[in-house]
Amino acid sequence: MEDVVFLPKVVKRRVNALKNLQVKCAHIEAKFYEEVHELERKYAALYQPLFDKRSEIVSAAYEPTDEECEWKADEEEELTDEMKEKAKLEEEKKDEEKEDPKGIPEFWSTVFKNVDLLSDMLQEHDEPILKHLQDIKVKFSDPGQPMSFTLEFHFEPNEFFTNTVLTKVYKMRSEPDESDPFSFDGPEIMSCTGCTIDWTKGKNVTLKTIKKKQKHKGRGTVRTVTKTVPNDSFFNFFSPPEVPENGELDEDSEAVLTADFEIGHFIRERIVPRAVLYFTGEAIEDDDDDVSEEHLNSGLGLSR
């Protein structure tokens, strides 16, 4: 393929005209995504009553009716009446043998454990805290405000911290970069802000105490020094690295933020809207199918 540099001057001049048209297309595309954001905000208000009902069922604030609980699973369709009755009796026997659980215990912590992207963040000491997570909500920025979304993690009263809600705000940009307009591919997350967690004394899992032995250079005596150092924890999610005004980050901070943006986007786009399917694992299978299809399409030259 001939390099554009070797095009005749008169042709290169016309190519430049096409590039200017492309820049205008990018700006129109940016307006399109702004309207998509407004539509998301509008429909979020329609979804919210359903998500609130989900939260009430999970937390045992509401007991669904028999009609609301009717669900015909695929495997049940193939069972005979006799097999269904036997399965029902066995289920009732199991229910009698254990305490009557309230709501859906450990709903959100199970969702986190089922999703690799989230379970990779979890440490053993995080799990008792996440059992108190009752809901995750997404709030979109108001009309006319800079594009952003907020993740709200709602907790029941617990022994670990006094906050009832932990928040993470993601600021977005939906306009072409003047220095590189052709790279525009829709809204991108530019920065994120966490919140202060008011830990109960001795319960902060993001810090750990270590003891080190130090030898005095002159006297040769040894003493034990206690230091508090950062500890791996999901709750570091609420203390992301700050993006400097010049936008320049060191390599480690950039890697942390890249992963953070991916997680925030995934929670907003997949976890909150389809939580029950990640709880049961059905959405995991769908995600795997999507990945397989992408690989297949890529191999066939069909990827976009």
mmCIF file of C-alpha atoms in Angstrom:
data_model
loop_
_atom_site.group_PDB
_atom_site.id
_atom_site.type_symbol
_atom_site.label_atom_id
_atom_site.label_comp_id
_atom_site.label_asym_id
_atom_site.label_seq_id
_atom_site.Cartn_x
_atom_site.Cartn_y
_atom_site.Cartn_z
ATOM 1 C CA MET A 1 0.000 0.000 0.000
ATOM 2 C CA GLU A 2 1.465 3.366 -1.043
ATOM 3 C CA ASP A 3 2.221 5.733 1.851
ATOM 4 C CA VAL A 4 0.104 8.897 1.819
ATOM 5 C CA VAL A 5 3.355 10.923 2.000
ATOM 6 C CA PHE A 6 4.042 10.025 -1.636
ATOM 7 C CA LEU A 7 0.684 11.219 -2.915
ATOM 8 C CA PRO A 8 0.792 14.090 -5.378
ATOM 9 C CA LYS A 9 0.527 17.486 -3.703
ATOM 10 C CA VAL A 10 -2.874 18.218 -5.220
ATOM 11 C CA VAL A 11 -4.232 14.869 -3.901
ATOM 12 C CA LYS A 12 -2.760 15.389 -0.420
ATOM 13 C CA ARG A 13 -4.530 18.765 -0.358
ATOM 14 C CA ARG A 14 -7.860 17.007 -0.926
ATOM 15 C CA VAL A 15 -7.025 14.370 1.710
ATOM 16 C CA ASN A 16 -6.559 17.231 4.173
ATOM 17 C CA ALA A 17 -10.067 18.397 3.303
ATOM 18 C CA LEU A 18 -11.354 14.905 4.105
ATOM 19 C CA LYS A 19 -9.542 15.016 7.447
ATOM 20 C CA ASN A 20 -11.259 18.295 8.288
ATOM 21 C CA LEU A 21 -14.581 16.627 7.500
ATOM 22 C CA GLN A 22 -13.583 13.748 9.779
ATOM 23 C CA VAL A 23 -12.935 16.169 12.654
ATOM 24 C CA LYS A 24 -16.429 17.615 12.170
ATOM 25 C CA CYS A 25 -17.804 14.048 12.247
ATOM 26 C CA ALA A 26 -16.021 13.453 15.571
ATOM 27 C CA HIS A 27 -17.695 16.546 17.068
ATOM 28 C CA ILE A 28 -21.119 15.367 15.860
ATOM 29 C CA GLU A 29 -20.372 11.932 17.351
ATOM 30 C CA ALA A 30 -19.566 13.639 20.665
ATOM 31 C CA LYS A 31 -23.010 15.303 20.626
ATOM 32 C CA PHE A 32 -24.549 11.897 19.922
ATOM 33 C CA TYR A 33 -22.926 10.432 23.058
ATOM 34 C CA GLU A 34 -24.073 13.415 25.129
ATOM 35 C CA GLU A 35 -27.648 12.617 24.104
ATOM 36 C CA VAL A 36 -27.060 8.927 24.893
ATOM 37 C CA HIS A 37 -25.994 10.012 28.386
ATOM 38 C CA GLU A 38 -29.236 11.979 28.748
ATOM 39 C CA LEU A 39 -31.202 8.895 27.653
ATOM 40 C CA GLU A 40 -29.320 6.770 30.218
ATOM 41 C CA ARG A 41 -30.220 9.291 32.903
ATOM 42 C CA LYS A 42 -33.888 9.269 31.817
ATOM 43 C CA TYR A 43 -34.158 5.468 31.793
ATOM 44 C CA ALA A 44 -32.217 5.117 35.043
ATOM 45 C CA ALA A 45 -35.203 6.787 36.716
ATOM 46 C CA LEU A 46 -37.500 4.125 35.176
ATOM 47 C CA TYR A 47 -35.268 1.236 36.274
ATOM 48 C CA GLN A 48 -34.793 2.536 39.820
ATOM 49 C CA PRO A 49 -38.179 1.409 41.274
ATOM 50 C CA LEU A 50 -37.342 -2.141 40.112
ATOM 51 C CA PHE A 51 -33.858 -1.945 41.626
ATOM 52 C CA ASP A 52 -35.389 -0.608 44.862
ATOM 53 C CA LYS A 53 -37.746 -3.597 44.945
ATOM 54 C CA ARG A 54 -34.747 -5.884 44.380
ATOM 55 C CA SER A 55 -32.984 -4.255 47.319
ATOM 56 C CA GLU A 56 -36.036 -4.692 49.558
ATOM 57 C CA ILE A 57 -36.238 -8.407 48.722
ATOM 58 C CA VAL A 58 -32.501 -8.929 49.263
ATOM 59 C CA SER A 59 -32.561 -7.157 52.642
ATOM 60 C CA ALA A 60 -35.820 -8.822 53.792
ATOM 61 C CA ALA A 61 -37.675 -5.500 53.882
ATOM 62 C CA TYR A 62 -40.225 -7.018 51.492
ATOM 63 C CA GLU A 63 -41.415 -10.599 51.062
ATOM 64 C CA PRO A 64 -42.427 -11.285 47.433
ATOM 65 C CA THR A 65 -45.815 -12.874 46.758
ATOM 66 C CA ASP A 66 -46.209 -16.404 45.403
ATOM 67 C CA GLU A 67 -47.102 -14.909 42.030
ATOM 68 C CA GLU A 68 -43.927 -12.798 42.001
ATOM 69 C CA CYS A 69 -41.872 -15.901 42.828
ATOM 70 C CA GLU A 70 -43.196 -18.066 40.005
ATOM 71 C CA TRP A 71 -40.361 -18.973 37.619
ATOM 72 C CA LYS A 72 -40.162 -21.829 35.155
ATOM 73 C CA ALA A 73 -36.537 -22.874 34.797
ATOM 74 C CA ASP A 74 -35.486 -24.676 31.616
ATOM 75 C CA GLU A 75 -34.512 -27.901 33.387
ATOM 76 C CA GLU A 76 -37.876 -28.080 35.168
ATOM 77 C CA GLU A 77 -39.678 -28.227 31.837
ATOM 78 C CA GLU A 78 -38.307 -31.733 31.228
ATOM 79 C CA LEU A 79 -39.226 -33.151 34.649
ATOM 80 C CA THR A 80 -42.202 -35.472 35.041
ATOM 81 C CA ASP A 81 -44.888 -34.640 37.614
ATOM 82 C CA GLU A 82 -43.583 -37.445 39.851
ATOM 83 C CA MET A 83 -40.007 -36.106 39.714
ATOM 84 C CA LYS A 84 -41.233 -32.562 40.421
ATOM 85 C CA GLU A 85 -43.138 -33.759 43.499
ATOM 86 C CA LYS A 86 -40.101 -35.672 44.760
ATOM 87 C CA ALA A 87 -37.864 -32.628 44.260
ATOM 88 C CA LYS A 88 -40.380 -30.422 46.048
ATOM 89 C CA LEU A 89 -40.505 -32.777 49.088
ATOM 90 C CA GLU A 90 -36.700 -32.902 49.281
ATOM 91 C CA GLU A 91 -36.521 -29.107 49.105
ATOM 92 C CA GLU A 92 -39.117 -28.738 51.867
ATOM 93 C CA LYS A 93 -37.187 -31.242 54.015
ATOM 94 C CA LYS A 94 -33.967 -29.237 53.586
ATOM 95 C CA ASP A 95 -35.787 -26.022 54.476
ATOM 96 C CA GLU A 96 -37.091 -27.620 57.687
ATOM 97 C CA GLU A 97 -33.600 -28.729 58.707
ATOM 98 C CA LYS A 98 -32.098 -25.237 58.695
ATOM 99 C CA GLU A 99 -33.051 -21.841 60.051
ATOM 100 C CA ASP A 100 -35.324 -19.686 57.952
ATOM 101 C CA PRO A 101 -32.922 -17.212 56.270
ATOM 102 C CA LYS A 102 -34.018 -13.592 55.901
ATOM 103 C CA GLY A 103 -34.026 -12.060 52.441
ATOM 104 C CA ILE A 104 -31.163 -13.319 50.280
ATOM 105 C CA PRO A 105 -28.111 -13.674 52.541
ATOM 106 C CA GLU A 106 -24.726 -12.513 51.202
ATOM 107 C CA PHE A 107 -26.281 -11.480 47.890
ATOM 108 C CA TRP A 108 -23.749 -8.804 46.900
ATOM 109 C CA SER A 109 -20.718 -10.544 48.391
ATOM 110 C CA THR A 110 -21.644 -13.618 46.299
ATOM 111 C CA VAL A 111 -21.891 -11.416 43.194
ATOM 112 C CA PHE A 112 -18.387 -10.104 43.919
ATOM 113 C CA LYS A 113 -16.977 -13.602 44.413
ATOM 114 C CA ASN A 114 -18.561 -14.824 41.166
ATOM 115 C CA VAL A 115 -16.971 -12.122 38.997
ATOM 116 C CA ASP A 116 -13.230 -12.480 38.400
ATOM 117 C CA LEU A 117 -12.735 -8.748 37.884
ATOM 118 C CA LEU A 118 -14.140 -8.094 41.373
ATOM 119 C CA SER A 119 -13.017 -11.223 43.222
ATOM 120 C CA ASP A 120 -9.403 -10.406 42.307
ATOM 121 C CA MET A 121 -9.740 -7.307 44.504
ATOM 122 C CA LEU A 122 -11.145 -9.202 47.485
ATOM 123 C CA GLN A 123 -9.055 -10.266 50.447
ATOM 124 C CA GLU A 124 -10.182 -12.671 53.145
ATOM 125 C CA HIS A 125 -10.483 -9.808 55.639
ATOM 126 C CA ASP A 126 -12.873 -7.959 53.255
ATOM 127 C CA GLU A 127 -15.476 -10.711 53.182
ATOM 128 C CA PRO A 128 -17.036 -10.169 56.644
ATOM 129 C CA ILE A 129 -17.501 -6.477 55.738
ATOM 130 C CA LEU A 130 -19.063 -7.134 52.336
ATOM 131 C CA LYS A 131 -21.686 -9.324 53.987
ATOM 132 C CA HIS A 132 -23.163 -6.026 55.217
ATOM 133 C CA LEU A 133 -23.431 -4.571 51.685
ATOM 134 C CA GLN A 134 -27.140 -4.152 50.948
ATOM 135 C CA ASP A 135 -27.245 -2.373 47.611
ATOM 136 C CA ILE A 136 -25.207 -0.715 44.856
ATOM 137 C CA LYS A 137 -26.769 2.225 43.011
ATOM 138 C CA VAL A 138 -25.698 4.259 39.992
ATOM 139 C CA LYS A 139 -26.469 7.992 39.908
ATOM 140 C CA PHE A 140 -25.948 10.036 36.731
ATOM 141 C CA SER A 141 -24.973 13.710 36.632
ATOM 142 C CA ASP A 142 -27.808 16.227 36.393
ATOM 143 C CA PRO A 143 -28.753 17.831 33.054
ATOM 144 C CA GLY A 144 -26.387 20.628 32.110
ATOM 145 C CA GLN A 145 -23.687 19.388 34.477
ATOM 146 C CA PRO A 146 -20.344 17.903 33.317
ATOM 147 C CA MET A 147 -20.775 14.234 32.387
ATOM 148 C CA SER A 148 -20.193 11.886 35.331
ATOM 149 C CA PHE A 149 -21.677 8.981 37.258
ATOM 150 C CA THR A 150 -21.544 7.979 40.911
ATOM 151 C CA LEU A 151 -21.484 4.478 42.371
ATOM 152 C CA GLU A 152 -23.146 4.280 45.779
ATOM 153 C CA PHE A 153 -22.433 1.287 48.018
ATOM 154 C CA HIS A 154 -25.114 1.057 50.727
ATOM 155 C CA PHE A 155 -24.239 -0.783 53.940
ATOM 156 C CA GLU A 156 -26.325 -1.818 56.905
ATOM 157 C CA PRO A 157 -25.013 -0.735 60.345
ATOM 158 C CA ASN A 158 -21.883 -2.767 61.120
ATOM 159 C CA GLU A 159 -18.914 -2.989 63.465
ATOM 160 C CA PHE A 160 -16.325 -1.949 60.858
ATOM 161 C CA PHE A 161 -17.205 1.654 59.949
ATOM 162 C CA THR A 162 -19.892 4.226 60.663
ATOM 163 C CA ASN A 163 -20.653 5.195 57.035
ATOM 164 C CA THR A 164 -23.968 3.951 55.678
ATOM 165 C CA VAL A 165 -22.985 4.842 52.084
ATOM 166 C CA LEU A 166 -19.567 4.726 50.396
ATOM 167 C CA THR A 167 -19.291 6.617 47.098
ATOM 168 C CA LYS A 168 -17.079 6.662 44.028
ATOM 169 C CA VAL A 169 -17.501 9.458 41.455
ATOM 170 C CA TYR A 170 -16.268 9.000 37.875
ATOM 171 C CA LYS A 171 -15.829 12.142 35.775
ATOM 172 C CA MET A 172 -16.106 11.656 32.035
ATOM 173 C CA ARG A 173 -15.309 13.544 28.864
ATOM 174 C CA SER A 174 -17.197 13.262 25.609
ATOM 175 C CA GLU A 175 -15.365 15.528 23.210
ATOM 176 C CA PRO A 176 -12.498 14.989 20.787
ATOM 177 C CA ASP A 177 -9.018 15.885 21.991
ATOM 178 C CA GLU A 178 -7.878 18.861 19.913
ATOM 179 C CA SER A 179 -4.362 17.435 19.681
ATOM 180 C CA ASP A 180 -5.639 14.028 18.502
ATOM 181 C CA PRO A 181 -9.275 14.281 17.317
ATOM 182 C CA PHE A 182 -9.174 11.020 15.342
ATOM 183 C CA SER A 183 -8.674 8.975 18.523
ATOM 184 C CA PHE A 184 -12.171 9.887 19.765
ATOM 185 C CA ASP A 185 -14.227 6.748 20.334
ATOM 186 C CA GLY A 186 -16.970 7.869 22.686
ATOM 187 C CA PRO A 187 -16.978 9.080 26.301
ATOM 188 C CA GLU A 188 -13.941 8.221 28.393
ATOM 189 C CA ILE A 189 -13.410 8.322 32.151
ATOM 190 C CA MET A 190 -10.932 11.087 32.991
ATOM 191 C CA SER A 191 -10.676 10.826 36.776
ATOM 192 C CA CYS A 192 -12.371 9.374 39.821
ATOM 193 C CA THR A 193 -12.856 10.434 43.435
ATOM 194 C CA GLY A 194 -13.499 8.146 46.378
ATOM 195 C CA CYS A 195 -14.639 8.979 49.886
ATOM 196 C CA THR A 196 -13.364 8.911 53.452
ATOM 197 C CA ILE A 197 -14.230 5.708 55.305
ATOM 198 C CA ASP A 198 -14.837 6.333 59.008
ATOM 199 C CA TRP A 199 -13.310 3.139 60.354
ATOM 200 C CA THR A 200 -14.029 1.884 63.846
ATOM 201 C CA LYS A 201 -10.842 1.779 65.903
ATOM 202 C CA GLY A 202 -8.839 -1.356 65.109
ATOM 203 C CA LYS A 203 -11.077 -2.341 62.150
ATOM 204 C CA ASN A 204 -9.351 -0.558 59.247
ATOM 205 C CA VAL A 205 -8.497 -3.394 56.834
ATOM 206 C CA THR A 206 -6.640 -1.060 54.449
ATOM 207 C CA LEU A 207 -3.790 -0.778 56.968
ATOM 208 C CA LYS A 208 -1.743 -3.372 58.780
ATOM 209 C CA THR A 209 0.787 -3.212 61.606
ATOM 210 C CA ILE A 210 4.171 -4.844 61.132
ATOM 211 C CA LYS A 211 7.058 -5.260 63.544
ATOM 212 C CA LYS A 212 10.659 -4.829 62.417
ATOM 213 C CA LYS A 213 13.858 -5.371 64.333
ATOM 214 C CA GLN A 214 16.379 -2.533 64.142
ATOM 215 C CA LYS A 215 20.000 -2.744 65.208
ATOM 216 C CA HIS A 216 21.607 0.355 66.699
ATOM 217 C CA LYS A 217 24.753 1.135 64.670
ATOM 218 C CA GLY A 218 26.827 2.375 67.608
ATOM 219 C CA ARG A 219 25.739 0.252 70.560
ATOM 220 C CA GLY A 220 24.804 -2.882 68.632
ATOM 221 C CA THR A 221 21.560 -3.219 70.590
ATOM 222 C CA VAL A 222 18.417 -4.484 68.867
ATOM 223 C CA ARG A 223 14.989 -2.960 69.299
ATOM 224 C CA THR A 224 11.566 -3.802 67.828
ATOM 225 C CA VAL A 225 9.848 -1.034 65.868
ATOM 226 C CA THR A 226 6.137 -1.115 65.050
ATOM 227 C CA LYS A 227 5.042 0.424 61.728
ATOM 228 C CA THR A 228 1.647 0.900 60.085
ATOM 229 C CA VAL A 229 1.738 0.170 56.345
ATOM 230 C CA PRO A 230 -0.861 -0.089 53.535
ATOM 231 C CA ASN A 231 -2.685 -3.410 53.253
ATOM 232 C CA ASP A 232 -4.301 -5.010 50.193
ATOM 233 C CA SER A 233 -8.070 -4.633 50.396
ATOM 234 C CA PHE A 234 -11.135 -4.075 48.217
ATOM 235 C CA PHE A 235 -11.752 -0.919 50.250
ATOM 236 C CA ASN A 236 -8.682 0.730 48.691
ATOM 237 C CA PHE A 237 -11.125 1.149 45.784
ATOM 238 C CA PHE A 238 -12.400 4.230 47.638
ATOM 239 C CA SER A 239 -8.927 5.841 47.768
ATOM 240 C CA PRO A 240 -7.802 6.006 44.111
ATOM 241 C CA PRO A 241 -4.649 7.861 43.035
ATOM 242 C CA GLU A 242 -5.277 11.534 42.275
ATOM 243 C CA VAL A 243 -4.762 12.688 38.703
ATOM 244 C CA PRO A 244 -2.446 15.757 38.664
ATOM 245 C CA GLU A 245 -3.591 18.853 36.767
ATOM 246 C CA ASN A 246 -1.018 18.155 34.054
ATOM 247 C CA GLY A 247 -2.487 14.664 33.709
ATOM 248 C CA GLU A 248 0.900 12.973 34.083
ATOM 249 C CA LEU A 249 0.969 9.841 36.260
ATOM 250 C CA ASP A 250 3.709 7.453 37.238
ATOM 251 C CA GLU A 251 3.479 3.948 35.779
ATOM 252 C CA ASP A 252 2.054 2.302 38.921
ATOM 253 C CA SER A 253 -0.652 4.941 39.433
ATOM 254 C CA GLU A 254 -1.606 4.755 35.764
ATOM 255 C CA ALA A 255 -2.009 0.956 35.994
ATOM 256 C CA VAL A 256 -4.141 1.301 39.142
ATOM 257 C CA LEU A 257 -6.395 3.911 37.537
ATOM 258 C CA THR A 258 -6.749 1.952 34.291
ATOM 259 C CA ALA A 259 -7.969 -1.075 36.265
ATOM 260 C CA ASP A 260 -10.142 1.184 38.440
ATOM 261 C CA PHE A 261 -11.870 2.739 35.415
ATOM 262 C CA GLU A 262 -12.532 -0.722 33.975
ATOM 263 C CA ILE A 263 -14.050 -1.900 37.259
ATOM 264 C CA GLY A 264 -16.193 1.217 37.681
ATOM 265 C CA HIS A 265 -17.506 0.897 34.132
ATOM 266 C CA PHE A 266 -18.221 -2.823 34.586
ATOM 267 C CA ILE A 267 -20.156 -2.255 37.839
ATOM 268 C CA ARG A 268 -22.216 0.453 36.179
ATOM 269 C CA GLU A 269 -22.867 -1.349 32.882
ATOM 270 C CA ARG A 270 -23.181 -4.977 33.969
ATOM 271 C CA ILE A 271 -23.284 -5.620 37.713
ATOM 272 C CA VAL A 272 -25.977 -3.160 38.818
ATOM 273 C CA PRO A 273 -28.410 -3.811 35.934
ATOM 274 C CA ARG A 274 -28.029 -7.634 36.040
ATOM 275 C CA ALA A 275 -27.064 -8.396 39.633
ATOM 276 C CA VAL A 276 -29.304 -11.456 40.078
ATOM 277 C CA LEU A 277 -27.723 -13.144 37.036
ATOM 278 C CA TYR A 278 -24.232 -12.633 38.477
ATOM 279 C CA PHE A 279 -25.511 -13.991 41.797
ATOM 280 C CA THR A 280 -26.748 -17.191 40.115
ATOM 281 C CA GLY A 281 -23.767 -17.334 37.741
ATOM 282 C CA GLU A 282 -25.899 -17.198 34.587
ATOM 283 C CA ALA A 283 -24.398 -13.867 33.502
ATOM 284 C CA ILE A 284 -20.900 -15.338 33.875
ATOM 285 C CA GLU A 285 -21.780 -17.954 31.248
ATOM 286 C CA ASP A 286 -23.171 -15.206 28.982
ATOM 287 C CA ASP A 287 -19.966 -13.182 29.397
ATOM 288 C CA ASP A 288 -17.906 -16.261 28.524
ATOM 289 C CA ASP A 289 -20.059 -16.784 25.422
ATOM 290 C CA ASP A 290 -19.517 -13.135 24.431
ATOM 291 C CA VAL A 291 -15.748 -13.542 24.777
ATOM 292 C CA SER A 292 -15.811 -16.771 22.738
ATOM 293 C CA GLU A 293 -17.868 -15.075 20.028
ATOM 294 C CA GLU A 294 -15.446 -12.133 19.936
ATOM 295 C CA HIS A 295 -12.533 -14.540 19.474
ATOM 296 C CA LEU A 296 -14.408 -16.391 16.747
ATOM 297 C CA ASN A 297 -15.306 -13.198 14.912
ATOM 298 C CA SER A 298 -11.733 -11.984 15.243
ATOM 299 C CA GLY A 299 -10.476 -15.247 13.732
ATOM 300 C CA LEU A 300 -12.934 -14.925 10.848
ATOM 301 C CA GLY A 301 -11.969 -11.308 10.202
ATOM 302 C CA LEU A 302 -15.397 -10.072 11.374
ATOM 303 C CA SER A 303 -14.311 -7.941 14.325
ATOM 304 C CA ARG A 304 -14.960 -4.213 14.020
#
